[in-house]
mmCIF file of C-alpha atoms and ligand atoms in Angstrom:
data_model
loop_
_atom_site.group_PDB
_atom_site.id
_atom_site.type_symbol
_atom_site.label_atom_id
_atom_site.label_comp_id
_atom_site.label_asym_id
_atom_site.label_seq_id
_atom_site.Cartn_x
_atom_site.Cartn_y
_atom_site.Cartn_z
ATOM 1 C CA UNK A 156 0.000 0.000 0.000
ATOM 2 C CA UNK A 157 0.981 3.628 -0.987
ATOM 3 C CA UNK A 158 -1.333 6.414 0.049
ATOM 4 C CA UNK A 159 0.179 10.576 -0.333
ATOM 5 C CA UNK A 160 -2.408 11.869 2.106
ATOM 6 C CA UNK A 161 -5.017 10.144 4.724
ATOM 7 C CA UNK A 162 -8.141 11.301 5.535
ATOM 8 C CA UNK A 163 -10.162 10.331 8.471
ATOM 9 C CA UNK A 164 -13.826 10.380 8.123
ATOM 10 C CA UNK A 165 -16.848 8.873 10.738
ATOM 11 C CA UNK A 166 -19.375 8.596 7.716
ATOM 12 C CA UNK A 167 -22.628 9.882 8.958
ATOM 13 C CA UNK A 168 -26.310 9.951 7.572
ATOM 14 C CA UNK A 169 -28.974 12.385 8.355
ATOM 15 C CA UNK A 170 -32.949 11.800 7.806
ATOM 16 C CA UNK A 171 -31.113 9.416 4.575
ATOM 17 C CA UNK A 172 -28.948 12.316 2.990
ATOM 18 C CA UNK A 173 -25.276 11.382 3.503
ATOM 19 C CA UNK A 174 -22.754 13.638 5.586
ATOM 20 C CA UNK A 175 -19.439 12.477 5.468
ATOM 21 C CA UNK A 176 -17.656 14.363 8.462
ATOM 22 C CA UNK A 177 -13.530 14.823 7.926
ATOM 23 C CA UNK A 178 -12.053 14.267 11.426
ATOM 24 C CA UNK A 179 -8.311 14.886 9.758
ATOM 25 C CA UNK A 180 -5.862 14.934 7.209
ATOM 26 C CA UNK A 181 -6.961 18.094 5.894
ATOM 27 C CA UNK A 182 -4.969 20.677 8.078
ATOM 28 C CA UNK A 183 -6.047 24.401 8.815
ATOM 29 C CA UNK A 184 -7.606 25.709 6.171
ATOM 30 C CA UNK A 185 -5.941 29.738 5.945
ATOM 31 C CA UNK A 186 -8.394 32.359 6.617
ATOM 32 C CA UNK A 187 -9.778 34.389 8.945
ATOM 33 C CA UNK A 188 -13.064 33.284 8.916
ATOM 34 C CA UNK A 189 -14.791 30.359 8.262
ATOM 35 C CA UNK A 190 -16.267 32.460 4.985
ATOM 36 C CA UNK A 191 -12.560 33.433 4.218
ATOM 37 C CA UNK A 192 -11.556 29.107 4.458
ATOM 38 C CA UNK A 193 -14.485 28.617 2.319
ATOM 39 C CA UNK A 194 -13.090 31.102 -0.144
ATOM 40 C CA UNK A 195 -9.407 29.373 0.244
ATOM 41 C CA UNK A 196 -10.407 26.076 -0.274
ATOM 42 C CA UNK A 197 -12.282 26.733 -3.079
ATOM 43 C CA UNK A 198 -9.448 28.700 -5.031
ATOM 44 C CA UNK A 199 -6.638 26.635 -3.711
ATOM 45 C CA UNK A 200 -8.051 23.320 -2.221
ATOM 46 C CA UNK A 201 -11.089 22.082 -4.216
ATOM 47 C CA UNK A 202 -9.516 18.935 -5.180
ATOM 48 C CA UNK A 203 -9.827 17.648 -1.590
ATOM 49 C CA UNK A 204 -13.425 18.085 -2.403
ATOM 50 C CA UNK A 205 -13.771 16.117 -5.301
ATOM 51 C CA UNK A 206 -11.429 13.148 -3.883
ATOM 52 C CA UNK A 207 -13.915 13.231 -1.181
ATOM 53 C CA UNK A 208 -17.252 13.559 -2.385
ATOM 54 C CA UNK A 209 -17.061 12.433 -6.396
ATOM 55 C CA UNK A 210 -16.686 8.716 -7.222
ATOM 56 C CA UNK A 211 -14.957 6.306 -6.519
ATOM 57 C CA UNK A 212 -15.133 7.663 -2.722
ATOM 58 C CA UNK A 213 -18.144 9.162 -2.871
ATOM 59 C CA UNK A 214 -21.021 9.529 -5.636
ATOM 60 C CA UNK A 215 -23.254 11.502 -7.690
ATOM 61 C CA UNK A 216 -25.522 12.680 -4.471
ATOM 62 C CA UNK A 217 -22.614 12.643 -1.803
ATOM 63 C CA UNK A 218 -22.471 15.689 1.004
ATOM 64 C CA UNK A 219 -19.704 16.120 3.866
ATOM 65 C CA UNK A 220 -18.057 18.118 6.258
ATOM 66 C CA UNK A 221 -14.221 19.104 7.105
ATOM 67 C CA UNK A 222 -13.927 20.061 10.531
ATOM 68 C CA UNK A 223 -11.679 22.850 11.293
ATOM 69 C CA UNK A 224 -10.614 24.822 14.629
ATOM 70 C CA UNK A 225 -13.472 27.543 15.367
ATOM 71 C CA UNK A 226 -11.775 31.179 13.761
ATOM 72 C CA UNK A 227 -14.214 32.849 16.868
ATOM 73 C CA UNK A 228 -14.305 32.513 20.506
ATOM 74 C CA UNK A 229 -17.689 31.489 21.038
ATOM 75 C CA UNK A 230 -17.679 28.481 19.102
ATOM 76 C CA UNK A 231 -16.559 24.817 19.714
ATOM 77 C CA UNK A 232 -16.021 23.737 16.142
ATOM 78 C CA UNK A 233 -15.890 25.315 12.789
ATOM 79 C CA UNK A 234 -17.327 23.297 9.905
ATOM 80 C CA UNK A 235 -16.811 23.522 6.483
ATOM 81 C CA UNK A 236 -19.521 22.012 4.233
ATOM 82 C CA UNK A 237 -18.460 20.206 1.032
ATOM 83 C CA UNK A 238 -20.875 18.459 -1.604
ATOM 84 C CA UNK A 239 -20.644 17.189 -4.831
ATOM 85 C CA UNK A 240 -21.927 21.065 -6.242
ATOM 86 C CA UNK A 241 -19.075 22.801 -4.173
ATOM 87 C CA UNK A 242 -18.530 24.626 -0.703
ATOM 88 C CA UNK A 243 -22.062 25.432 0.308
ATOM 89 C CA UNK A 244 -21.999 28.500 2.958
ATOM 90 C CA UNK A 245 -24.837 26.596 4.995
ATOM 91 C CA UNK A 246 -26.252 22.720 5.370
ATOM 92 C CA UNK A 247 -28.901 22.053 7.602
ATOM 93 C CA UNK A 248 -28.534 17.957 7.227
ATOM 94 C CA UNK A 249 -24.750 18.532 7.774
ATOM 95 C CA UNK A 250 -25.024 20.030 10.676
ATOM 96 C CA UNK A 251 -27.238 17.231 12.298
ATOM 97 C CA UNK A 252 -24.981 14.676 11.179
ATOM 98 C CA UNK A 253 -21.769 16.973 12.364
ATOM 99 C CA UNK A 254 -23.693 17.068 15.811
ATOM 100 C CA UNK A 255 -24.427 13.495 15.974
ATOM 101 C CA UNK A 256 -20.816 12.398 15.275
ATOM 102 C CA UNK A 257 -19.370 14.693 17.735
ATOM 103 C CA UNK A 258 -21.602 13.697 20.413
ATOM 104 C CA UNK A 259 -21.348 9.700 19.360
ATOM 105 C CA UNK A 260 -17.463 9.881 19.562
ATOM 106 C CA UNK A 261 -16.832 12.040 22.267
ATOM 107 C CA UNK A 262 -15.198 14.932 20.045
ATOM 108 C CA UNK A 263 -17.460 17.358 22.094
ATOM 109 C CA UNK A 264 -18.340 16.701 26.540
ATOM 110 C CA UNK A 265 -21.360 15.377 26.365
ATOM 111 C CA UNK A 266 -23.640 16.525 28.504
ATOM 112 C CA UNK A 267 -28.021 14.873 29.237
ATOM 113 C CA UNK A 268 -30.454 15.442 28.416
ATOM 114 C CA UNK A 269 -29.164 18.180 25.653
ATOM 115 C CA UNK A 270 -25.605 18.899 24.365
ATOM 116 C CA UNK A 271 -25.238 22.326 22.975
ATOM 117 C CA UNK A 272 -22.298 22.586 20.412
ATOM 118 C CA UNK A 273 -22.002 25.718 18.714
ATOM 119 C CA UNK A 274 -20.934 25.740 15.194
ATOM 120 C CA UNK A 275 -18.825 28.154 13.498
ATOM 121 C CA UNK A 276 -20.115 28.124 9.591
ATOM 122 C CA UNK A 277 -19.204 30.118 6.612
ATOM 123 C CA UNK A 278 -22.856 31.683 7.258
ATOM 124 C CA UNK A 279 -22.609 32.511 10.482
ATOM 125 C CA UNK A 280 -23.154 31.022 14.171
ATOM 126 C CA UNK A 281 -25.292 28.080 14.533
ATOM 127 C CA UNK A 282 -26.260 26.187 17.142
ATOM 128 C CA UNK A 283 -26.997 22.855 17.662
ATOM 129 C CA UNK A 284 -28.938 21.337 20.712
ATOM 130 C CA UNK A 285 -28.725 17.729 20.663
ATOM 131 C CA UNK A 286 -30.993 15.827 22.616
ATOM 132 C CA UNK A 287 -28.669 12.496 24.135
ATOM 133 C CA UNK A 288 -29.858 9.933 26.013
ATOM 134 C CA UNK A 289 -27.603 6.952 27.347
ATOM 135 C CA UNK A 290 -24.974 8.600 25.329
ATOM 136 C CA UNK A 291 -27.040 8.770 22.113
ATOM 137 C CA UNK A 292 -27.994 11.197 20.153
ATOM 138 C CA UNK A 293 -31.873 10.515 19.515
ATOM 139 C CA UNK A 294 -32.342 14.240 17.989
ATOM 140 C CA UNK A 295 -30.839 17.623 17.082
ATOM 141 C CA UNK A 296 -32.008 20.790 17.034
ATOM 142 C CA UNK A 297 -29.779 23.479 15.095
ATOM 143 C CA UNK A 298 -30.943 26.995 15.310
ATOM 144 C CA UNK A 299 -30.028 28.120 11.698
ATOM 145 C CA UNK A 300 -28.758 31.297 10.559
ATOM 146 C CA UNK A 301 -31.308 34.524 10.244
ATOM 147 C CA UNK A 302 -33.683 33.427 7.060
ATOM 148 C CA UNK A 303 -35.919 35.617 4.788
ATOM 149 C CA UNK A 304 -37.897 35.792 1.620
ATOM 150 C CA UNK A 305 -36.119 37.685 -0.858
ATOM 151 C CA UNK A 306 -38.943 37.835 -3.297
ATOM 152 C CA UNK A 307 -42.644 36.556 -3.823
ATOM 153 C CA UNK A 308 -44.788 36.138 -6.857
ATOM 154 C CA UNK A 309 -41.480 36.635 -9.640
ATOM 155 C CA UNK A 310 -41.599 35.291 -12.970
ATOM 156 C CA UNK A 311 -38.845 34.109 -15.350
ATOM 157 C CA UNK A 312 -39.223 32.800 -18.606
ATOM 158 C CA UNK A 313 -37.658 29.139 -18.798
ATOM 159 C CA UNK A 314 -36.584 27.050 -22.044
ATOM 160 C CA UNK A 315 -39.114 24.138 -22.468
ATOM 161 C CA UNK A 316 -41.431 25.738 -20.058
ATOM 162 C CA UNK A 317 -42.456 28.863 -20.993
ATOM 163 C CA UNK A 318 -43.073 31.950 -17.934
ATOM 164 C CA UNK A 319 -42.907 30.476 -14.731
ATOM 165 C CA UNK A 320 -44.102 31.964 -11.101
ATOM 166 C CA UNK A 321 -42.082 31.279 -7.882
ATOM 167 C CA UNK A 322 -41.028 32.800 -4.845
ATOM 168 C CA UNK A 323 -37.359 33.346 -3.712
ATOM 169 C CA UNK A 324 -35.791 32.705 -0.274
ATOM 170 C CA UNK A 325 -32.926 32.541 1.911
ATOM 171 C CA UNK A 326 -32.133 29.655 4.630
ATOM 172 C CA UNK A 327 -28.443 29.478 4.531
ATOM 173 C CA UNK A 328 -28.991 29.254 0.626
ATOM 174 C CA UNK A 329 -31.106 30.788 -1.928
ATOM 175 C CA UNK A 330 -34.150 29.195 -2.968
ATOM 176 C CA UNK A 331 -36.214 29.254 -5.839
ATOM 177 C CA UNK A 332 -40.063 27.659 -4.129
ATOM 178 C CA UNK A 333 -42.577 26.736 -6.698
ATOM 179 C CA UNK A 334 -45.347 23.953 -7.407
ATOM 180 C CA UNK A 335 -44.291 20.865 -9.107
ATOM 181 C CA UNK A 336 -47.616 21.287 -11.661
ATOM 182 C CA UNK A 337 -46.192 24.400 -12.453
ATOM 183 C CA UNK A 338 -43.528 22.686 -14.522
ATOM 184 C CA UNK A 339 -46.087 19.944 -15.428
ATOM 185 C CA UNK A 340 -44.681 17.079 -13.631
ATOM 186 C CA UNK A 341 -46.181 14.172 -11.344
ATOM 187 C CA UNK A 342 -44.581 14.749 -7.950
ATOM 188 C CA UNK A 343 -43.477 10.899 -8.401
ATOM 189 C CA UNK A 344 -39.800 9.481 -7.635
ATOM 190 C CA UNK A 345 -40.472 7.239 -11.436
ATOM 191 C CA UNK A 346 -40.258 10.976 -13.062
ATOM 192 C CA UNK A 347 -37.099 11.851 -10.659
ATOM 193 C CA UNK A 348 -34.948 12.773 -14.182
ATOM 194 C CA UNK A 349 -37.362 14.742 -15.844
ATOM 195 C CA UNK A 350 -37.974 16.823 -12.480
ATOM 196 C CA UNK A 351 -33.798 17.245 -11.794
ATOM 197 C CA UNK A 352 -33.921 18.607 -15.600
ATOM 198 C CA UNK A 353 -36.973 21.268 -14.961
ATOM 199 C CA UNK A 354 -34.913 22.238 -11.350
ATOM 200 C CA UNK A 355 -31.714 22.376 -13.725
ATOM 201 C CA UNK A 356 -33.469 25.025 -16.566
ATOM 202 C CA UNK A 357 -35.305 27.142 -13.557
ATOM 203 C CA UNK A 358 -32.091 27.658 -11.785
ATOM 204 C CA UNK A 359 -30.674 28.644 -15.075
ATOM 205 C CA UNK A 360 -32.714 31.185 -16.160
ATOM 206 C CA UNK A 361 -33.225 32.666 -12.831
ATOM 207 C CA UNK A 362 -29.363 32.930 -12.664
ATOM 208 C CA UNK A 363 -28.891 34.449 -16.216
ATOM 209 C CA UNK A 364 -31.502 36.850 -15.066
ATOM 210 C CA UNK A 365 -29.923 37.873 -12.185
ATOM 211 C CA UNK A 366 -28.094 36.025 -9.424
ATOM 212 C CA UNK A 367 -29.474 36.889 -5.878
ATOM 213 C CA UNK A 368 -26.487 38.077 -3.384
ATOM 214 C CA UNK A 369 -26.424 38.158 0.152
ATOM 215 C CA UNK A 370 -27.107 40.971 1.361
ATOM 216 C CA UNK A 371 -23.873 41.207 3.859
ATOM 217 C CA UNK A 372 -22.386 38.470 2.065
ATOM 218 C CA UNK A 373 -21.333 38.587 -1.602
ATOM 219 C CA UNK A 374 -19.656 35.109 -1.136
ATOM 220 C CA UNK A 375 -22.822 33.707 -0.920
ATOM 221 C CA UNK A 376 -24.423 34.010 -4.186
ATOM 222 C CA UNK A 377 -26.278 32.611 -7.047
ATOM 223 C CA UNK A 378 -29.143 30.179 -6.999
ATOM 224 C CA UNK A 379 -28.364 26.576 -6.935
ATOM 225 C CA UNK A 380 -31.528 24.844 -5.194
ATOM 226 C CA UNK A 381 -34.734 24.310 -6.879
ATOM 227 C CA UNK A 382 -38.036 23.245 -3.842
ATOM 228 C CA UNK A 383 -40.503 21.808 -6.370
ATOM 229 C CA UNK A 384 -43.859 21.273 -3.622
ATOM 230 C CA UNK A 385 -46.229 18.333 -3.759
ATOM 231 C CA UNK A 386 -49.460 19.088 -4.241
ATOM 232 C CA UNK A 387 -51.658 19.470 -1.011
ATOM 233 C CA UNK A 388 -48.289 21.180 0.673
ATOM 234 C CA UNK A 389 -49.579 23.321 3.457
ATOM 235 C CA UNK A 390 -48.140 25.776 6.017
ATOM 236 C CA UNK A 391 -48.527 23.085 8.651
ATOM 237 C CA UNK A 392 -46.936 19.987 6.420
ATOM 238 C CA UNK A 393 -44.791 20.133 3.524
ATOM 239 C CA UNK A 394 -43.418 17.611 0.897
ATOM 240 C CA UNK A 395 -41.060 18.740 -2.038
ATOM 241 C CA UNK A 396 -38.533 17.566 -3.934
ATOM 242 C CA UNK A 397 -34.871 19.419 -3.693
ATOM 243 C CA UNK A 398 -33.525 19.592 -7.209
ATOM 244 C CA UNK A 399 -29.607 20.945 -6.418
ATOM 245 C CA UNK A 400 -26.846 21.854 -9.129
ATOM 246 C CA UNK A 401 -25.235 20.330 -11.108
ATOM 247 C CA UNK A 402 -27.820 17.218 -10.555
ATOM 248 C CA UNK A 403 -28.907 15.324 -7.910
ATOM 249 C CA UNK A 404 -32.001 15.602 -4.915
ATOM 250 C CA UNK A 405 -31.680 15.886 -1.144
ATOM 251 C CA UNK A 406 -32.701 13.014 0.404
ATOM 252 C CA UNK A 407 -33.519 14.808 3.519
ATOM 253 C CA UNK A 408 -36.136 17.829 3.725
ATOM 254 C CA UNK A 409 -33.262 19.792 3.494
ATOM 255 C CA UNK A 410 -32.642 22.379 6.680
ATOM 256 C CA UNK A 411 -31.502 25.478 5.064
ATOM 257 C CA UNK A 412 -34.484 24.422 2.167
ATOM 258 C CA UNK A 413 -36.628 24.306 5.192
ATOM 259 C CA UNK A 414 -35.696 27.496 6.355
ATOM 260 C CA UNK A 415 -36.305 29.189 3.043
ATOM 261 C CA UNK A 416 -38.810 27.822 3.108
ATOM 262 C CA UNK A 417 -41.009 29.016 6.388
ATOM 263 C CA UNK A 418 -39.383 32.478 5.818
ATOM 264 C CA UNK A 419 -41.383 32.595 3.060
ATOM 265 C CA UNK A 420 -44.684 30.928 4.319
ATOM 266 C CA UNK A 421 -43.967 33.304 6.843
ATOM 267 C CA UNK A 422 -43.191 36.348 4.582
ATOM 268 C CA UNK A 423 -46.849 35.332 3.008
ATOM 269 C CA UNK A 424 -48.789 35.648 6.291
ATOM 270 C CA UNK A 425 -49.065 31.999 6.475
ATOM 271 C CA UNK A 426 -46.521 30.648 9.363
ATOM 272 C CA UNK A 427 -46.677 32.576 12.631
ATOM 273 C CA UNK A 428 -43.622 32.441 15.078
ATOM 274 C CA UNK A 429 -43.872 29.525 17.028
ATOM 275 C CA UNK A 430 -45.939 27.006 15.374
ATOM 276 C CA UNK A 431 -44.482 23.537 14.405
ATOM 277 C CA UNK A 432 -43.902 23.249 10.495
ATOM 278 C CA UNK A 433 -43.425 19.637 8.854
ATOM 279 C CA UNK A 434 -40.894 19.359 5.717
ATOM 280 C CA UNK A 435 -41.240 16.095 3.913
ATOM 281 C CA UNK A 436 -38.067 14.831 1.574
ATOM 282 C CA UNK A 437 -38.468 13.343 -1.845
ATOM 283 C CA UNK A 438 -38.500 9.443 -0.021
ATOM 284 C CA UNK A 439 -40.438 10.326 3.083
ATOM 285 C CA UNK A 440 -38.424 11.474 6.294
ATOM 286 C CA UNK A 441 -39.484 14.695 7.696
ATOM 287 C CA UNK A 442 -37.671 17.488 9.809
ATOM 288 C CA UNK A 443 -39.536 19.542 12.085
ATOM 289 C CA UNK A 444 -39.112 23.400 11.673
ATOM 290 C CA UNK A 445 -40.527 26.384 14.193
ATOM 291 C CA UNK A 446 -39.489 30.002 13.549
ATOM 292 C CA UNK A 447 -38.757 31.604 17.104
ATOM 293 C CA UNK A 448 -38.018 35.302 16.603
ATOM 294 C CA UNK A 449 -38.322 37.995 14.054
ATOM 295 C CA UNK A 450 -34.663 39.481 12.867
ATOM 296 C CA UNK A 451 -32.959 41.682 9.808
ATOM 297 C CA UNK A 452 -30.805 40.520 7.504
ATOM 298 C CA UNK A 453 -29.730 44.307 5.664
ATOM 299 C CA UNK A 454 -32.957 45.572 4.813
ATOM 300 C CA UNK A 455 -34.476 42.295 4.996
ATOM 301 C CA UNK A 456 -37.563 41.126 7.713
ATOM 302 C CA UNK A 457 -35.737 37.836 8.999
ATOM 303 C CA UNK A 458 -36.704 35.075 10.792
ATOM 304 C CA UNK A 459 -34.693 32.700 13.044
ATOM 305 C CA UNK A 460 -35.324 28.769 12.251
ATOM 306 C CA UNK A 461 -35.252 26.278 14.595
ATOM 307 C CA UNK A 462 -34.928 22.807 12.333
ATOM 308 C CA UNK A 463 -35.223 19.637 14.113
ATOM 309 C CA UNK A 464 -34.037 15.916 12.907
ATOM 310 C CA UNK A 465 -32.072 12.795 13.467
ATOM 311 C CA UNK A 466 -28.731 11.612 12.820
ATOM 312 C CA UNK A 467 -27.006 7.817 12.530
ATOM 313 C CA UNK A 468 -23.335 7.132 11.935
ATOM 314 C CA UNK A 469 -22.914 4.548 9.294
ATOM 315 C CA UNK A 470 -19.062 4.001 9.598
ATOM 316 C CA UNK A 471 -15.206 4.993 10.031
ATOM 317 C CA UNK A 472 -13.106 5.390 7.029
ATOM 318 C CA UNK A 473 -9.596 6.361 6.147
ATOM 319 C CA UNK A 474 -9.240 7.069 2.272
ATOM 320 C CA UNK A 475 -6.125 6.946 0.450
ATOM 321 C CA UNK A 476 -4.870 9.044 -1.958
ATOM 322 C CA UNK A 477 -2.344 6.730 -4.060
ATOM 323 C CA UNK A 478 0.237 8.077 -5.744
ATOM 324 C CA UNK A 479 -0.755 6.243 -9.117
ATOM 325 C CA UNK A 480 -4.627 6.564 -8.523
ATOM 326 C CA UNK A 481 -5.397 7.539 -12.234
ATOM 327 C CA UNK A 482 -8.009 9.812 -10.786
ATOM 328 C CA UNK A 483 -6.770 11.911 -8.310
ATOM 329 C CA UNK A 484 -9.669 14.114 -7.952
ATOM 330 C CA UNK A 485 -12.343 11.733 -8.299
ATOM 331 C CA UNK A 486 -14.231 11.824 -11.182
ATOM 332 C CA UNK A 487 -18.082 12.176 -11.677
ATOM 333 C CA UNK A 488 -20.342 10.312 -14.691
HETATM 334 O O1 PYC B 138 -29.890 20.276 4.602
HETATM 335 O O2 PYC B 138 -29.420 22.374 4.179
HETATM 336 C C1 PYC B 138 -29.454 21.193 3.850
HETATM 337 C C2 PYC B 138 -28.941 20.783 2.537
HETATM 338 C C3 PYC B 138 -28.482 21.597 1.537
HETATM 339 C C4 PYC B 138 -28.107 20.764 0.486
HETATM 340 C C5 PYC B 138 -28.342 19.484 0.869
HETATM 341 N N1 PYC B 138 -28.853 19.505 2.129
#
């Protein structure tokens, strides 16, 4: 065996969406920040990303995380989030699986009934309250950054589709929110290609048009997430399907998708502060989402999500980069 780097990873799933959490072998990422590391490992260190998350380590829908020292004092870990699309600034799933595997190996004190671990992320502070019993963790709670609606009721004219209607928000990403009959589709897993394609054209067009920009953040740009809704979605109990760049679905609901998304049932009138919202994946598991205060984001009415959902650890790894691997950086098909 020859191997030019080792990383350690406790592999990690979250409501069925992978999070592959990097316990070593990647170093300090330089920067300030945890937005400035993003920035760094994206201009200088994005081929740890794709050895990590493309095949043959990972695959077409694989997510992760590369933990890092905290860059601020009141944080225990920082976290940088890395998926098969790139660096997001924000992952709801990630951080429940992040949670879970610090409290399951003891990278964090553990402390029943509820651990809190606070997060240092390229969007800002979040915190997760993990709910432990007998040294598990049977739930986490992350309070996610400050979420809002950017824009309701916007059209765009898209290829194949002609003028479509959807709303805009924020959760830690920016999402495009619009019916699934709006794009003429069955909200059925046997049409799963033809609904990634539809997510694929409205993100395009909505990005040539435009690309939304945080508002105190111009690394965070650009929209990448498509939240196609089932018919019968409510403000009480929602089911979508999470079309992401350059091609694959959440398999959870989706955290900062769930955030986006009650900021804008929220933004609409429909989702007070303080009542329980339901967000359904694409194959059935559900987080549970309450907004808890009102906040700004620039000029921006906010909200602050609390997202709730479970974690399990699937495994340890160490993967090997071998000098003669023909495919250094992974490759994707
Ligand atoms: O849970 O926030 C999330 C997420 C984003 C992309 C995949 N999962």
């Amino acid at each position: 065996m020859r191997t030019r780097r080792i990383f350690h990873a406790v592999d990690s799933h979250t409501e069925g969406m992978p999070t592959r959490v990097i316990t070593g072998g990647v170093g300090v990422i330089p920067g300030a920040t945890m937005a400035e590391r993003r920035e760094h490992f994206m201009a200088h260190l994005d081929h740890v990303r794709t050895l990590l998350m493309y095949e043959p380590r990972g695959h077409a829908a694989m997510s992760g995380a590369i933990l890092q020292p905290p860059t601020r004092p009141d944080a225990d870990w920082g976290v940088l989030y890395i998926e098969v699309s790139g660096c997001l600034p924000m992952c709801g799933h990630g951080t429940i699986g992040v949670a879970t595997v610090l409290v399951e190996t003891g990278m964090v004190e553990v402390v029943e009934p509820v651990t809190t671990i606070r997060l240092d992320t390229p969007a800002g502070l979040v915190t997760a309250s993990v709910a432990v019993r007998d040294g598990v963790a049977e739930s986490v709670t992350i309070e996610n950054v400050p979420s809002f609606a950017v824009a309701l009721d916007q059209t765009v004219k898209v290829p194949g589709f002609g003028e479509l209607t959807y709303d805009l928000a924020y959760g830690g990403n920016f999402y495009a929110i619009l019916p699934i009959e709006s794009v003429g589709l069955p909200f059925d897993r046997a049409y799963k290609q033809q609904i990634l394609d539809a997510g694929l054209a409205v993100m395009e067009a909505i990005n040539e048009g435009g690309e939304p920009v945080h508002p105190l953040d111009p690394g965070i740009r650009g929209c990448h997430h498509v939240q196609f809704l089932a018919p019968g979605s409510t403000a009480r109990h929602s089911r979508h399907a999470m079309a992401i760049h350059p091609g694959w679905f959440d398999r959870s609901p989706c955290g900062t998708g769930t955030s986006a998304r009650m900021a804008q049932l929220h933004a609409r009138g429909d989702l007070p502060i303080d009542a329980d919202f339901t967000n359904e994946s694409f194959i059935g598991t559900t987080f549970t989402g309450r907004l808890v205060a009102e906040a700004a984001v620039g000029d921006h009415q906010a909200v602050v999500p609390h997202i709730t959902g479970r974690g399990w650890l699937t495994g340890t790894a160490q993967y090997f980069l071998d000098p003669r691997d023909p495919f250094p950086e992974g490759f994707l098909l």
